[in-house]
Amino acid sequence: MIAEIIVTGDEIISGRILDTNSQWLSIQLEDLGVRVLYHTAVGDEVDALVSVFRIAIERADLIVTTGGLGPTKDDLTREGLAQATGRPLREDPSTIEHLKALFARRNRPFTEAHRKQALFPEGSRPIPNPRGTAPGIAMEVPRSGRGPAHVFCLPGVPAEMREMWARSVGGMVRAILGRGKVIVHRTINTFGRPESEVEALLADLPWGGPNPRAGINASEGTIILRLAADGNSEEECQALLEPLVRKIYERLGELVFGENEEGLQHAVVKLLRQQNRRLAIAEWGTSGLVGSWLGEVPDPAPYFAGGWVISGVESLASLLAVPPDLASQQDLRQSRVVEALAIRCREAFQTDLALAVGPFPQDTPHPDAPGQLVLALATSEGTQTRGMGVSGHPAIIKPLCAKHALNFVRLHLVKSGQGRA
């Protein structure tokens, strides 16, 4: 079954309001085994809405809209649907009574403008809205030579839309699909190789399907492998996915750090917990981002002991107990400076490990030339450093550096854990 999500409103088209409804609805539909193939945004014009509805009804089996169901003149979803399907709008008496009672309970006047919310295309039915005044619309649109298109119109207010989905529309969609339809998703997260190289290592995965199917995308250096399978039971889906998961782990090895919502920070804290070790950090180039991420992991203490955020030469000189003028003369990207910071941090926090992140990579004359980031990790066995080239759009450089820092710790813990086994 193919689905299309339509979001309406000039405020969406203008970019003044971010459309989060389409993202949320896509997740709900895919979890039910419905493939969302189209996202459409349309402004508050009847002719445009009519055109969008006609196209959607022709190419999608399931259509979910959000927005345009209120009482004002620019709420035009019902008019667009009625004209697109050739159905006149009819007033629903039960909805009128419900609205009147609702306004009375809220001590608000019920005006003629609010009667608009009781208009429905002939043959459609209301979807109750427990929290708001705008009911939704459910409608089947016959199509020649094939099954009908199922249309669900929901309010644009996210909280109302989500509750209506949970109480009504989700169950309606499940009923349309029939019992037994199951889809299982699995996401595997990797770090350390670019997207093209990861894809090349897994060239024989079923990219694009049909069943099971694999997809790949990158997010600030993290390469995400998305797997999905559909079948008559969860067990059947898992059986389809298991060979793909096994292949990914075997071929990518230490590049894999977690699944689903797990980030590198989760992987690091998990390894620290398993090995009963404590980590402290000293950050310059990442401005506290590494510590912030580690702090977001549930129950990171005592394994993440805390850290320092360094903003300039003065704070570095204070921590290393050297005069500021001497520190300012140093090449702060030299490994020995970052090493000294890691050692000092480990001593101060009395931890098993301490990570130091050097200054932010300098801009280079050539946009594609990487800047240098220096990392140091102090342990009871000694200190190791790593210098790496970091390049990319300025908006992602800092989180990319933070991920490299966390991955540096992760790989050390993986190797030290193997040595303890």
Tab-separated table of C-alpha atoms in Angstrom:
chain	number	residue	atom	x	y	z
A	1	MET	CA	0.000	0.000	0.000
A	2	ILE	CA	1.339	3.411	-1.053
A	3	ALA	CA	0.684	6.458	1.125
A	4	GLU	CA	0.882	10.210	0.635
A	5	ILE	CA	0.980	12.811	3.392
A	6	ILE	CA	-0.373	16.263	2.616
A	7	VAL	CA	0.266	19.216	4.894
A	8	THR	CA	-1.657	22.433	4.250
A	9	GLY	CA	-1.139	26.064	5.174
A	10	ASP	CA	0.605	29.197	3.977
A	11	GLU	CA	2.604	29.194	7.211
A	12	ILE	CA	4.164	25.862	6.171
A	13	ILE	CA	4.859	26.943	2.605
A	14	SER	CA	6.476	30.188	3.782
A	15	GLY	CA	8.811	28.268	6.097
A	16	ARG	CA	7.642	30.130	9.200
A	17	ILE	CA	6.416	26.905	10.824
A	18	LEU	CA	8.336	23.637	10.635
A	19	ASP	CA	6.326	20.659	9.412
A	20	THR	CA	6.878	17.994	12.062
A	21	ASN	CA	3.529	16.302	11.376
A	22	SER	CA	4.702	14.664	8.151
A	23	GLN	CA	7.742	13.201	9.868
A	24	TRP	CA	5.674	11.780	12.731
A	25	LEU	CA	2.981	10.365	10.447
A	26	SER	CA	5.583	8.743	8.204
A	27	ILE	CA	6.974	6.841	11.179
A	28	GLN	CA	3.497	5.660	12.240
A	29	LEU	CA	2.607	4.506	8.735
A	30	GLU	CA	5.886	2.712	8.112
A	31	ASP	CA	5.529	0.932	11.456
A	32	LEU	CA	2.222	-0.399	10.123
A	33	GLY	CA	3.833	-1.619	6.917
A	34	VAL	CA	2.606	1.222	4.705
A	35	ARG	CA	5.156	2.671	2.322
A	36	VAL	CA	5.099	6.474	2.347
A	37	LEU	CA	6.153	7.533	-1.141
A	38	TYR	CA	5.044	11.164	-1.244
A	39	HIS	CA	5.109	14.248	1.001
A	40	THR	CA	3.181	17.232	-0.345
A	41	ALA	CA	2.858	20.745	1.078
A	42	VAL	CA	0.232	23.128	-0.298
A	43	GLY	CA	-0.849	26.670	0.532
A	44	ASP	CA	-4.290	27.974	1.426
A	45	GLU	CA	-5.845	28.113	-2.039
A	46	VAL	CA	-8.823	25.971	-3.026
A	47	ASP	CA	-7.687	25.373	-6.610
A	48	ALA	CA	-4.275	24.219	-5.431
A	49	LEU	CA	-5.859	21.905	-2.840
A	50	VAL	CA	-8.193	20.414	-5.444
A	51	SER	CA	-5.252	19.689	-7.733
A	52	VAL	CA	-3.199	18.132	-4.935
A	53	PHE	CA	-6.097	15.909	-3.822
A	54	ARG	CA	-6.779	14.691	-7.368
A	55	ILE	CA	-3.139	13.781	-7.917
A	56	ALA	CA	-2.894	12.040	-4.543
A	57	ILE	CA	-6.071	10.016	-5.079
A	58	GLU	CA	-4.713	8.805	-8.392
A	59	ARG	CA	-1.277	7.740	-7.167
A	60	ALA	CA	-1.712	6.782	-3.486
A	61	ASP	CA	-3.919	4.212	-1.756
A	62	LEU	CA	-3.833	5.998	1.603
A	63	ILE	CA	-3.832	9.786	2.015
A	64	VAL	CA	-3.404	11.564	5.339
A	65	THR	CA	-3.695	15.354	5.546
A	66	THR	CA	-3.022	17.741	8.392
A	67	GLY	CA	-4.255	21.307	8.708
A	68	GLY	CA	-7.039	23.409	7.239
A	69	LEU	CA	-9.984	22.076	9.285
A	70	GLY	CA	-10.626	25.126	11.474
A	71	PRO	CA	-13.406	27.751	11.274
A	72	THR	CA	-11.521	30.548	9.494
A	73	LYS	CA	-11.661	31.528	5.833
A	74	ASP	CA	-8.211	30.125	5.089
A	75	ASP	CA	-9.166	26.662	6.445
A	76	LEU	CA	-9.981	25.078	3.103
A	77	THR	CA	-9.197	21.361	3.341
A	78	ARG	CA	-12.839	20.239	3.400
A	79	GLU	CA	-13.678	22.452	0.407
A	80	GLY	CA	-10.689	21.138	-1.541
A	81	LEU	CA	-11.593	17.502	-0.842
A	82	ALA	CA	-15.252	18.053	-1.726
A	83	GLN	CA	-14.449	19.674	-5.061
A	84	ALA	CA	-11.741	17.133	-5.925
A	85	THR	CA	-14.169	14.227	-5.422
A	86	GLY	CA	-17.288	15.916	-6.777
A	87	ARG	CA	-19.090	15.521	-3.454
A	88	PRO	CA	-21.149	18.395	-2.006
A	89	LEU	CA	-20.542	19.487	1.573
A	90	ARG	CA	-23.257	18.445	4.016
A	91	GLU	CA	-23.755	19.593	7.592
A	92	ASP	CA	-23.588	16.814	10.154
A	93	PRO	CA	-26.216	17.364	12.904
A	94	SER	CA	-24.400	15.287	15.514
A	95	THR	CA	-21.226	17.330	15.021
A	96	ILE	CA	-23.235	20.558	15.425
A	97	GLU	CA	-24.611	19.329	18.743
A	98	HIS	CA	-21.170	18.220	19.890
A	99	LEU	CA	-19.641	21.614	19.052
A	100	LYS	CA	-22.409	23.535	20.786
A	101	ALA	CA	-21.986	21.450	23.931
A	102	LEU	CA	-18.206	21.846	23.786
A	103	PHE	CA	-18.390	25.637	23.511
A	104	ALA	CA	-20.946	25.783	26.319
A	105	ARG	CA	-18.635	23.825	28.639
A	106	ARG	CA	-15.838	26.260	27.826
A	107	ASN	CA	-18.084	29.294	28.371
A	108	ARG	CA	-17.470	30.468	24.817
A	109	PRO	CA	-20.072	31.593	22.268
A	110	PHE	CA	-20.847	29.266	19.368
A	111	THR	CA	-20.901	31.413	16.218
A	112	GLU	CA	-21.962	30.768	12.641
A	113	ALA	CA	-18.288	30.595	11.687
A	114	HIS	CA	-17.918	27.492	13.832
A	115	ARG	CA	-20.673	25.697	11.875
A	116	LYS	CA	-18.101	25.308	9.108
A	117	GLN	CA	-16.390	22.634	11.176
A	118	ALA	CA	-19.524	20.475	10.915
A	119	LEU	CA	-19.388	20.357	7.096
A	120	PHE	CA	-18.300	17.075	5.525
A	121	PRO	CA	-18.124	15.865	1.923
A	122	GLU	CA	-21.102	13.645	1.189
A	123	GLY	CA	-20.319	10.040	2.013
A	124	SER	CA	-17.539	10.851	4.466
A	125	ARG	CA	-17.700	10.581	8.250
A	126	PRO	CA	-16.327	12.603	11.179
A	127	ILE	CA	-13.251	11.583	13.142
A	128	PRO	CA	-13.701	12.617	16.809
A	129	ASN	CA	-11.280	15.198	18.176
A	130	PRO	CA	-11.174	14.769	21.982
A	131	ARG	CA	-9.114	17.913	22.628
A	132	GLY	CA	-10.064	20.416	19.946
A	133	THR	CA	-13.008	21.874	18.080
A	134	ALA	CA	-12.069	20.610	14.599
A	135	PRO	CA	-13.165	17.034	13.912
A	136	GLY	CA	-11.315	15.085	11.259
A	137	ILE	CA	-12.699	13.569	8.062
A	138	ALA	CA	-12.575	9.920	6.944
A	139	MET	CA	-13.540	9.138	3.370
A	140	GLU	CA	-13.274	6.412	0.767
A	141	VAL	CA	-12.926	7.545	-2.834
A	142	PRO	CA	-13.808	4.903	-5.480
A	143	ARG	CA	-11.330	4.411	-8.329
A	144	SER	CA	-11.986	2.659	-11.606
A	145	GLY	CA	-10.503	-0.818	-11.908
A	146	ARG	CA	-8.886	-0.912	-8.477
A	147	GLY	CA	-9.563	-0.431	-4.812
A	148	PRO	CA	-10.614	2.883	-3.296
A	149	ALA	CA	-8.293	5.591	-2.024
A	150	HIS	CA	-8.650	6.035	1.733
A	151	VAL	CA	-8.475	9.675	2.852
A	152	PHE	CA	-8.012	10.840	6.443
A	153	CYS	CA	-7.982	14.584	7.173
A	154	LEU	CA	-6.629	15.602	10.570
A	155	PRO	CA	-6.045	18.959	12.314
A	156	GLY	CA	-2.681	20.652	12.051
A	157	VAL	CA	-2.181	21.023	15.831
A	158	PRO	CA	0.349	18.236	16.542
A	159	ALA	CA	-1.035	17.219	19.942
A	160	GLU	CA	-4.593	16.926	18.584
A	161	MET	CA	-3.459	15.105	15.460
A	162	ARG	CA	-1.411	12.554	17.400
A	163	GLU	CA	-4.182	11.790	19.881
A	164	MET	CA	-6.700	11.336	17.056
A	165	TRP	CA	-4.291	8.964	15.347
A	166	ALA	CA	-3.815	6.950	18.527
A	167	ARG	CA	-7.534	6.801	19.342
A	168	SER	CA	-9.053	6.389	15.884
A	169	VAL	CA	-7.075	6.638	12.677
A	170	GLY	CA	-4.325	4.153	13.478
A	171	GLY	CA	-6.953	1.493	14.140
A	172	MET	CA	-8.790	2.390	10.924
A	173	VAL	CA	-5.584	1.952	8.930
A	174	ARG	CA	-4.898	-1.401	10.587
A	175	ALA	CA	-8.417	-2.507	9.664
A	176	ILE	CA	-7.837	-1.509	6.031
A	177	LEU	CA	-4.587	-3.452	5.938
A	178	GLY	CA	-6.166	-6.543	7.473
A	179	ARG	CA	-4.892	-8.556	10.373
A	180	GLY	CA	-1.432	-10.055	10.408
A	181	LYS	CA	0.380	-7.340	8.486
A	182	VAL	CA	3.620	-6.629	10.354
A	183	ILE	CA	6.691	-4.578	9.514
A	184	VAL	CA	9.914	-4.644	11.520
A	185	HIS	CA	12.611	-1.963	11.306
A	186	ARG	CA	16.203	-2.241	12.447
A	187	THR	CA	18.801	0.512	12.311
A	188	ILE	CA	22.547	-0.127	12.616
A	189	ASN	CA	24.879	2.808	13.297
A	190	THR	CA	28.497	3.000	12.136
A	191	PHE	CA	31.341	5.498	12.361
A	192	GLY	CA	34.813	5.730	10.879
A	193	ARG	CA	34.300	5.328	7.120
A	194	PRO	CA	32.450	7.535	4.603
A	195	GLU	CA	29.066	6.502	3.249
A	196	SER	CA	30.391	5.398	-0.144
A	197	GLU	CA	32.943	3.046	1.425
A	198	VAL	CA	30.401	1.496	3.784
A	199	GLU	CA	28.010	0.943	0.902
A	200	ALA	CA	30.794	-0.643	-1.160
A	201	LEU	CA	31.572	-3.083	1.661
A	202	LEU	CA	27.904	-4.129	1.600
A	203	ALA	CA	27.297	-4.007	-2.142
A	204	ASP	CA	25.206	-7.200	-2.133
A	205	LEU	CA	22.644	-5.963	0.399
A	206	PRO	CA	19.093	-5.651	-1.033
A	207	TRP	CA	19.226	-1.861	-1.469
A	208	GLY	CA	15.687	-0.673	-2.085
A	209	GLY	CA	14.081	-4.061	-1.516
A	210	PRO	CA	11.591	-5.338	-2.173
A	211	ASN	CA	11.547	-7.507	0.971
A	212	PRO	CA	13.668	-7.276	3.025
A	213	ARG	CA	15.116	-3.928	2.008
A	214	ALA	CA	18.113	-1.867	3.012
A	215	GLY	CA	18.838	1.845	2.908
A	216	ILE	CA	21.746	4.041	3.911
A	217	ASN	CA	22.164	7.657	4.940
A	218	ALA	CA	24.722	9.867	6.676
A	219	SER	CA	24.227	12.232	9.613
A	220	GLU	CA	27.215	14.337	10.737
A	221	GLY	CA	29.667	11.526	10.052
A	222	THR	CA	27.497	8.714	11.397
A	223	ILE	CA	26.587	6.262	8.637
A	224	ILE	CA	23.178	4.738	9.317
A	225	LEU	CA	22.047	1.450	7.799
A	226	ARG	CA	18.260	1.099	7.726
A	227	LEU	CA	16.743	-2.369	7.394
A	228	ALA	CA	13.075	-3.281	7.074
A	229	ALA	CA	11.086	-6.429	6.428
A	230	ASP	CA	7.370	-7.128	6.298
A	231	GLY	CA	5.501	-10.357	6.803
A	232	ASN	CA	2.712	-12.089	8.680
A	233	SER	CA	4.470	-12.036	12.064
A	234	GLU	CA	7.351	-10.376	13.843
A	235	GLU	CA	9.177	-13.689	13.897
A	236	GLU	CA	8.924	-13.971	10.117
A	237	CYS	CA	10.279	-10.433	9.713
A	238	GLN	CA	13.156	-11.028	12.108
A	239	ALA	CA	14.086	-14.194	10.204
A	240	LEU	CA	14.286	-12.159	6.990
A	241	LEU	CA	16.459	-9.488	8.650
A	242	GLU	CA	18.848	-11.714	10.575
A	243	PRO	CA	21.096	-12.689	7.609
A	244	LEU	CA	21.478	-9.009	6.691
A	245	VAL	CA	22.335	-8.025	10.278
A	246	ARG	CA	24.890	-10.838	10.541
A	247	LYS	CA	26.506	-9.787	7.257
A	248	ILE	CA	26.750	-6.148	8.362
A	249	TYR	CA	28.406	-7.005	11.671
A	250	GLU	CA	30.830	-9.464	10.062
A	251	ARG	CA	31.947	-7.092	7.323
A	252	LEU	CA	32.026	-3.810	9.217
A	253	GLY	CA	33.404	-5.079	12.529
A	254	GLU	CA	34.454	-2.224	14.819
A	255	LEU	CA	32.822	0.351	12.564
A	256	VAL	CA	29.493	-0.672	14.128
A	257	PHE	CA	28.872	1.023	17.464
A	258	GLY	CA	25.145	0.624	18.157
A	259	GLU	CA	21.613	0.229	16.927
A	260	ASN	CA	18.468	2.327	16.672
A	261	GLU	CA	18.782	5.464	18.847
A	262	GLU	CA	22.176	4.592	20.329
A	263	GLY	CA	24.877	7.210	19.766
A	264	LEU	CA	28.623	6.961	20.266
A	265	GLN	CA	28.148	8.369	23.773
A	266	HIS	CA	25.915	5.415	24.665
A	267	ALA	CA	28.529	2.997	23.340
A	268	VAL	CA	31.287	4.653	25.402
A	269	VAL	CA	29.316	4.651	28.665
A	270	LYS	CA	28.251	1.035	28.064
A	271	LEU	CA	31.890	-0.053	27.656
A	272	LEU	CA	32.985	1.956	30.704
A	273	ARG	CA	30.251	0.288	32.740
A	274	GLN	CA	31.206	-3.197	31.510
A	275	GLN	CA	34.870	-2.617	32.375
A	276	ASN	CA	34.113	-0.673	35.577
A	277	ARG	CA	36.285	2.240	34.455
A	278	ARG	CA	35.899	6.007	34.856
A	279	LEU	CA	36.459	8.716	32.245
A	280	ALA	CA	37.101	12.458	32.492
A	281	ILE	CA	37.423	14.884	29.579
A	282	ALA	CA	39.090	18.189	28.763
A	283	GLU	CA	37.584	19.909	25.717
A	284	TRP	CA	38.797	22.870	23.742
A	285	GLY	CA	37.738	22.472	20.130
A	286	THR	CA	34.408	20.846	20.927
A	287	SER	CA	33.326	23.468	23.502
A	288	GLY	CA	31.810	20.955	25.914
A	289	LEU	CA	29.817	19.016	23.309
A	290	VAL	CA	31.382	15.667	24.214
A	291	GLY	CA	30.559	16.146	27.884
A	292	SER	CA	27.032	17.256	27.049
A	293	TRP	CA	26.397	14.120	25.032
A	294	LEU	CA	27.854	11.853	27.710
A	295	GLY	CA	25.669	13.580	30.290
A	296	GLU	CA	22.555	12.765	28.269
A	297	VAL	CA	23.129	9.012	28.610
A	298	PRO	CA	20.897	7.551	31.336
A	299	ASP	CA	22.843	7.058	34.595
A	300	PRO	CA	26.331	7.964	33.308
A	301	ALA	CA	27.774	8.414	36.821
A	302	PRO	CA	30.196	7.305	38.113
A	303	TYR	CA	31.632	6.148	34.795
A	304	PHE	CA	31.667	9.676	33.394
A	305	ALA	CA	33.327	11.690	36.142
A	306	GLY	CA	33.050	15.118	34.517
A	307	GLY	CA	35.424	17.439	32.738
A	308	TRP	CA	36.718	20.847	31.750
A	309	VAL	CA	35.774	23.182	28.927
A	310	ILE	CA	38.656	25.345	27.755
A	311	SER	CA	37.966	28.584	25.919
A	312	GLY	CA	41.402	30.088	25.420
A	313	VAL	CA	45.085	30.234	26.224
A	314	GLU	CA	44.488	31.639	29.698
A	315	SER	CA	42.459	28.647	30.884
A	316	LEU	CA	44.931	26.253	29.289
A	317	ALA	CA	47.842	27.968	31.016
A	318	SER	CA	46.043	27.795	34.355
A	319	LEU	CA	45.328	24.090	34.034
A	320	LEU	CA	48.860	23.242	32.917
A	321	ALA	CA	50.467	25.629	35.446
A	322	VAL	CA	52.492	27.529	32.864
A	323	PRO	CA	52.647	31.304	32.308
A	324	PRO	CA	50.081	32.576	29.767
A	325	ASP	CA	52.786	34.237	27.661
A	326	LEU	CA	54.627	30.930	27.368
A	327	ALA	CA	51.411	29.065	26.503
A	328	SER	CA	50.582	31.625	23.828
A	329	GLN	CA	53.932	30.954	22.177
A	330	GLN	CA	53.227	27.255	21.842
A	331	ASP	CA	51.709	25.560	18.861
A	332	LEU	CA	48.628	24.435	20.733
A	333	ARG	CA	47.970	21.735	18.152
A	334	GLN	CA	51.189	19.963	19.020
A	335	SER	CA	50.567	16.506	20.395
A	336	ARG	CA	52.653	17.136	23.521
A	337	VAL	CA	50.415	20.052	24.566
A	338	VAL	CA	47.217	17.995	24.218
A	339	GLU	CA	48.903	15.027	25.899
A	340	ALA	CA	49.835	17.217	28.863
A	341	LEU	CA	46.226	18.334	29.125
A	342	ALA	CA	44.956	14.726	29.144
A	343	ILE	CA	47.465	13.748	31.844
A	344	ARG	CA	46.565	16.751	33.991
A	345	CYS	CA	42.847	15.991	33.612
A	346	ARG	CA	43.297	12.360	34.668
A	347	GLU	CA	45.260	13.422	37.736
A	348	ALA	CA	42.688	16.034	38.742
A	349	PHE	CA	39.674	13.743	38.434
A	350	GLN	CA	41.524	10.583	39.546
A	351	THR	CA	40.015	8.515	36.760
A	352	ASP	CA	41.154	5.485	34.774
A	353	LEU	CA	41.073	7.454	31.533
A	354	ALA	CA	41.059	11.093	30.495
A	355	LEU	CA	40.376	12.404	27.020
A	356	ALA	CA	41.718	15.738	25.804
A	357	VAL	CA	40.359	17.398	22.669
A	358	GLY	CA	42.716	19.920	21.112
A	359	PRO	CA	41.775	23.292	19.615
A	360	PHE	CA	39.227	23.542	16.829
A	361	PRO	CA	40.769	22.856	13.406
A	362	GLN	CA	41.924	26.075	11.766
A	363	ASP	CA	40.483	27.189	8.468
A	364	THR	CA	42.772	26.346	5.579
A	365	PRO	CA	43.355	28.294	2.386
A	366	HIS	CA	41.666	25.526	0.414
A	367	PRO	CA	38.046	24.689	1.405
A	368	ASP	CA	38.523	20.990	0.676
A	369	ALA	CA	41.772	20.704	2.634
A	370	PRO	CA	41.189	19.167	6.080
A	371	GLY	CA	41.988	21.000	9.276
A	372	GLN	CA	43.936	19.126	11.940
A	373	LEU	CA	42.343	17.912	15.175
A	374	VAL	CA	44.547	16.436	17.897
A	375	LEU	CA	43.160	14.016	20.473
A	376	ALA	CA	44.955	12.518	23.458
A	377	LEU	CA	43.925	9.756	25.828
A	378	ALA	CA	45.748	9.312	29.141
A	379	THR	CA	45.482	5.923	30.864
A	380	SER	CA	47.389	4.010	33.513
A	381	GLU	CA	49.387	2.375	30.691
A	382	GLY	CA	50.489	5.693	29.217
A	383	THR	CA	49.225	8.293	26.781
A	384	GLN	CA	48.250	7.889	23.159
A	385	THR	CA	47.556	10.664	20.701
A	386	ARG	CA	45.888	10.876	17.353
A	387	GLY	CA	45.972	13.662	14.798
A	388	MET	CA	43.344	13.620	12.108
A	389	GLY	CA	42.178	15.698	9.224
A	390	VAL	CA	38.626	16.968	9.623
A	391	SER	CA	36.772	18.616	6.763
A	392	GLY	CA	33.188	19.388	5.842
A	393	HIS	CA	30.614	22.114	6.051
A	394	PRO	CA	31.260	24.500	9.000
A	395	ALA	CA	27.854	23.591	10.467
A	396	ILE	CA	28.914	19.971	11.047
A	397	ILE	CA	32.613	20.337	11.908
A	398	LYS	CA	32.112	20.638	15.671
A	399	PRO	CA	29.769	17.622	16.077
A	400	LEU	CA	32.015	15.676	13.704
A	401	CYS	CA	35.038	16.435	15.913
A	402	ALA	CA	33.050	15.395	18.990
A	403	LYS	CA	32.162	12.089	17.350
A	404	HIS	CA	35.801	11.463	16.423
A	405	ALA	CA	36.728	12.102	20.047
A	406	LEU	CA	34.139	9.667	21.383
A	407	ASN	CA	35.101	7.078	18.788
A	408	PHE	CA	38.750	7.400	19.833
A	409	VAL	CA	37.746	6.442	23.378
A	410	ARG	CA	35.382	3.722	22.168
A	411	LEU	CA	37.999	1.953	20.071
A	412	HIS	CA	40.491	2.044	22.955
A	413	LEU	CA	37.906	0.504	25.262
A	414	VAL	CA	37.019	-2.169	22.709
A	415	LYS	CA	40.673	-3.180	22.381
A	416	SER	CA	41.368	-3.045	26.114
A	417	GLY	CA	38.231	-5.102	26.749
A	418	GLN	CA	39.457	-7.756	24.322
A	419	GLY	CA	42.763	-7.814	26.183
A	420	ARG	CA	40.982	-8.432	29.480
A	421	ALA	CA	38.864	-11.278	28.103
